[in-house]
């Protein structure tokens, strides 16, 4: 039987409907959630991601501001801009679109964003809170994965989660978040020997590699849940994931499509974090 589809678009629409109501309530209470995105340079992919984020904010009533800086902007000027936004009461979320030009330190930029406005969940303080299971902003892509699993009522506790990829923004936090949900987690990466011997043990397999269609049915256990984070172009220039969807769909129990899987839920959790930031501030004010 073909795998059941985990529809990221539909799940996102449900979450966004609730967020929209909350945005309205916060706005009425004088705390309209606001997200400011800083875009440095002219990377076309970054520009598309930023446009999607802005459109999604506007659709649910979140105030969205874009600050564009030239490719050759000095690091100190960008840091000054972030510090100004840290002080701006109307800004609840600050997002600096990555990657940045090589003369700018991403670490410095992330560490300059106030942890209270770090809606990407990349600041070391927020990562530490995530590690220790405290309330914080969870990184949006793995947080979206968690929402998809919850929405489909897929059990996590006691399950073996295997993650291919160990980046700071996807692979590592995905493992930590699912560990916090009592999964047993295995990380694989480019130095893993005999990758399939690990992935074939996964009850939940997460592919976050960036290699078009590399996960074929041979890497997947019968009836596994397969989450595809990858966003790649295939040989015809068509958007595709790290999972060979056509091959894997007849073996997996559940599968996310690309597009329409992890992508939409990632943006939804960015909205969620921005709304959370405004709500936290309102609670402090009252
Ligand atoms: P990175 O390039 O930062 O990390 C890739 C990871 O894959 C690394 O840990 C690397 O290992 C590992 N890897 C590379 N080759 C292999 C291999 N042959 N076998 C096993 N592991 C391998 O990527 P990201 O985590 O940022 O992104 C991964 C993918 O997800 C990309 O396609 C990206 O576009 C997409 N993405 C999608 C998002 C969405 O919203 N849908 C959001 C973010 C990313 P090592 O550490 O050893 O180098």
PDB file of C-alpha atoms in Angstrom, residues 97-201:
ATOM      1  CA  UNK A  97      18.535  35.772   6.126  1.00  0.00           C
ATOM      2  CA  UNK A  98      21.440  33.336   5.747  1.00  0.00           C
ATOM      3  CA  UNK A  99      23.852  32.796   4.086  1.00  0.00           C
ATOM      4  CA  UNK A 100      25.731  36.058   4.551  1.00  0.00           C
ATOM      5  CA  UNK A 101      28.635  37.332   2.425  1.00  0.00           C
ATOM      6  CA  UNK A 102      31.943  35.794   3.539  1.00  0.00           C
ATOM      7  CA  UNK A 103      33.292  39.033   5.121  1.00  0.00           C
ATOM      8  CA  UNK A 104      30.503  38.925   7.733  1.00  0.00           C
ATOM      9  CA  UNK A 105      30.626  36.514  10.674  1.00  0.00           C
ATOM     10  CA  UNK A 106      27.331  34.608  10.940  1.00  0.00           C
ATOM     11  CA  UNK A 107      28.198  33.710  14.526  1.00  0.00           C
ATOM     12  CA  UNK A 108      28.610  37.376  15.503  1.00  0.00           C
ATOM     13  CA  UNK A 109      25.372  38.297  13.752  1.00  0.00           C
ATOM     14  CA  UNK A 110      23.380  35.516  15.462  1.00  0.00           C
ATOM     15  CA  UNK A 111      24.866  36.396  18.855  1.00  0.00           C
ATOM     16  CA  UNK A 112      23.996  40.084  18.423  1.00  0.00           C
ATOM     17  CA  UNK A 113      20.279  39.390  17.975  1.00  0.00           C
ATOM     18  CA  UNK A 114      18.550  39.662  21.350  1.00  0.00           C
ATOM     19  CA  UNK A 115      17.607  36.109  22.492  1.00  0.00           C
ATOM     20  CA  UNK A 116      14.095  37.506  23.203  1.00  0.00           C
ATOM     21  CA  UNK A 117      13.724  38.377  19.490  1.00  0.00           C
ATOM     22  CA  UNK A 118      15.601  35.405  18.016  1.00  0.00           C
ATOM     23  CA  UNK A 119      12.598  33.857  16.261  1.00  0.00           C
ATOM     24  CA  UNK A 120      14.888  31.594  14.192  1.00  0.00           C
ATOM     25  CA  UNK A 121      16.023  29.950  17.440  1.00  0.00           C
ATOM     26  CA  UNK A 122      19.704  30.090  16.468  1.00  0.00           C
ATOM     27  CA  UNK A 123      21.113  32.105  19.416  1.00  0.00           C
ATOM     28  CA  UNK A 124      23.344  29.971  21.695  1.00  0.00           C
ATOM     29  CA  UNK A 125      21.192  30.943  24.709  1.00  0.00           C
ATOM     30  CA  UNK A 126      18.080  29.607  22.989  1.00  0.00           C
ATOM     31  CA  UNK A 127      19.920  26.497  21.810  1.00  0.00           C
ATOM     32  CA  UNK A 128      20.989  25.903  25.416  1.00  0.00           C
ATOM     33  CA  UNK A 129      17.386  26.301  26.571  1.00  0.00           C
ATOM     34  CA  UNK A 130      16.255  23.833  23.912  1.00  0.00           C
ATOM     35  CA  UNK A 131      18.933  21.354  25.048  1.00  0.00           C
ATOM     36  CA  UNK A 132      17.746  21.582  28.636  1.00  0.00           C
ATOM     37  CA  UNK A 133      14.056  21.399  27.696  1.00  0.00           C
ATOM     38  CA  UNK A 134      13.188  24.987  28.741  1.00  0.00           C
ATOM     39  CA  UNK A 135      10.603  27.222  27.102  1.00  0.00           C
ATOM     40  CA  UNK A 136      12.268  28.986  24.161  1.00  0.00           C
ATOM     41  CA  UNK A 137      12.105  29.651  20.415  1.00  0.00           C
ATOM     42  CA  UNK A 138      12.671  26.301  18.715  1.00  0.00           C
ATOM     43  CA  UNK A 139      14.407  26.389  15.300  1.00  0.00           C
ATOM     44  CA  UNK A 140      11.637  26.579  12.708  1.00  0.00           C
ATOM     45  CA  UNK A 141      12.405  23.623  10.413  1.00  0.00           C
ATOM     46  CA  UNK A 142      12.686  20.937  13.130  1.00  0.00           C
ATOM     47  CA  UNK A 143       9.827  22.554  15.043  1.00  0.00           C
ATOM     48  CA  UNK A 144       7.709  22.204  11.899  1.00  0.00           C
ATOM     49  CA  UNK A 145       8.663  18.527  11.683  1.00  0.00           C
ATOM     50  CA  UNK A 146       7.491  18.052  15.272  1.00  0.00           C
ATOM     51  CA  UNK A 147       4.171  19.728  14.422  1.00  0.00           C
ATOM     52  CA  UNK A 148       3.670  17.417  11.440  1.00  0.00           C
ATOM     53  CA  UNK A 149       4.283  14.311  13.562  1.00  0.00           C
ATOM     54  CA  UNK A 150       1.919  15.590  16.269  1.00  0.00           C
ATOM     55  CA  UNK A 151      -0.739  16.557  13.746  1.00  0.00           C
ATOM     56  CA  UNK A 152      -0.752  13.057  12.242  1.00  0.00           C
ATOM     57  CA  UNK A 153      -0.631  11.550  15.755  1.00  0.00           C
ATOM     58  CA  UNK A 154       2.511   9.637  14.852  1.00  0.00           C
ATOM     59  CA  UNK A 155       4.025   8.252  18.068  1.00  0.00           C
ATOM     60  CA  UNK A 156       7.528   9.543  18.896  1.00  0.00           C
ATOM     61  CA  UNK A 157       8.198   8.169  22.374  1.00  0.00           C
ATOM     62  CA  UNK A 158      10.359   5.046  22.283  1.00  0.00           C
ATOM     63  CA  UNK A 159      10.772   5.269  18.491  1.00  0.00           C
ATOM     64  CA  UNK A 160      14.119   5.160  16.761  1.00  0.00           C
ATOM     65  CA  UNK A 161      14.700   8.423  14.886  1.00  0.00           C
ATOM     66  CA  UNK A 162      17.569   8.426  12.406  1.00  0.00           C
ATOM     67  CA  UNK A 163      18.642  11.804  11.031  1.00  0.00           C
ATOM     68  CA  UNK A 164      20.848  12.125   7.981  1.00  0.00           C
ATOM     69  CA  UNK A 165      22.530  15.519   8.329  1.00  0.00           C
ATOM     70  CA  UNK A 166      23.909  17.323  11.390  1.00  0.00           C
ATOM     71  CA  UNK A 167      23.698  21.019  10.534  1.00  0.00           C
ATOM     72  CA  UNK A 168      23.161  23.505  13.351  1.00  0.00           C
ATOM     73  CA  UNK A 169      19.881  24.700  11.847  1.00  0.00           C
ATOM     74  CA  UNK A 170      18.207  21.396  10.908  1.00  0.00           C
ATOM     75  CA  UNK A 171      19.836  18.058  11.755  1.00  0.00           C
ATOM     76  CA  UNK A 172      21.187  18.737  15.259  1.00  0.00           C
ATOM     77  CA  UNK A 173      18.120  20.558  16.638  1.00  0.00           C
ATOM     78  CA  UNK A 174      15.766  18.009  15.040  1.00  0.00           C
ATOM     79  CA  UNK A 175      17.506  15.290  17.043  1.00  0.00           C
ATOM     80  CA  UNK A 176      17.401  17.307  20.249  1.00  0.00           C
ATOM     81  CA  UNK A 177      13.718  18.188  19.891  1.00  0.00           C
ATOM     82  CA  UNK A 178      12.777  14.554  19.267  1.00  0.00           C
ATOM     83  CA  UNK A 179      15.032  13.385  22.100  1.00  0.00           C
ATOM     84  CA  UNK A 180      13.066  15.761  24.335  1.00  0.00           C
ATOM     85  CA  UNK A 181       9.983  13.838  23.115  1.00  0.00           C
ATOM     86  CA  UNK A 182      11.602  10.573  24.332  1.00  0.00           C
ATOM     87  CA  UNK A 183      12.742   9.212  20.974  1.00  0.00           C
ATOM     88  CA  UNK A 184      16.033   7.342  20.651  1.00  0.00           C
ATOM     89  CA  UNK A 185      18.105   9.356  18.194  1.00  0.00           C
ATOM     90  CA  UNK A 186      20.913   8.429  15.798  1.00  0.00           C
ATOM     91  CA  UNK A 187      22.759  11.076  13.768  1.00  0.00           C
ATOM     92  CA  UNK A 188      24.361  10.239  10.418  1.00  0.00           C
ATOM     93  CA  UNK A 189      26.570  12.526   8.323  1.00  0.00           C
ATOM     94  CA  UNK A 190      29.063  12.563   5.491  1.00  0.00           C
ATOM     95  CA  UNK A 191      31.611  10.502   7.462  1.00  0.00           C
ATOM     96  CA  UNK A 192      29.108   7.793   8.444  1.00  0.00           C
ATOM     97  CA  UNK A 193      30.145   4.436   7.059  1.00  0.00           C
ATOM     98  CA  UNK A 194      27.408   2.154   5.668  1.00  0.00           C
ATOM     99  CA  UNK A 195      24.652   4.767   5.924  1.00  0.00           C
ATOM    100  CA  UNK A 196      21.882   2.355   4.909  1.00  0.00           C
ATOM    101  CA  UNK A 197      22.635   0.057   7.856  1.00  0.00           C
ATOM    102  CA  UNK A 198      21.498   2.931  10.124  1.00  0.00           C
ATOM    103  CA  UNK A 199      18.676   4.401   8.066  1.00  0.00           C
ATOM    104  CA  UNK A 200      17.076   0.951   7.638  1.00  0.00           C
ATOM    105  CA  UNK A 201      16.622   0.798  11.422  1.00  0.00           C
TER     106      UNK A 201
END
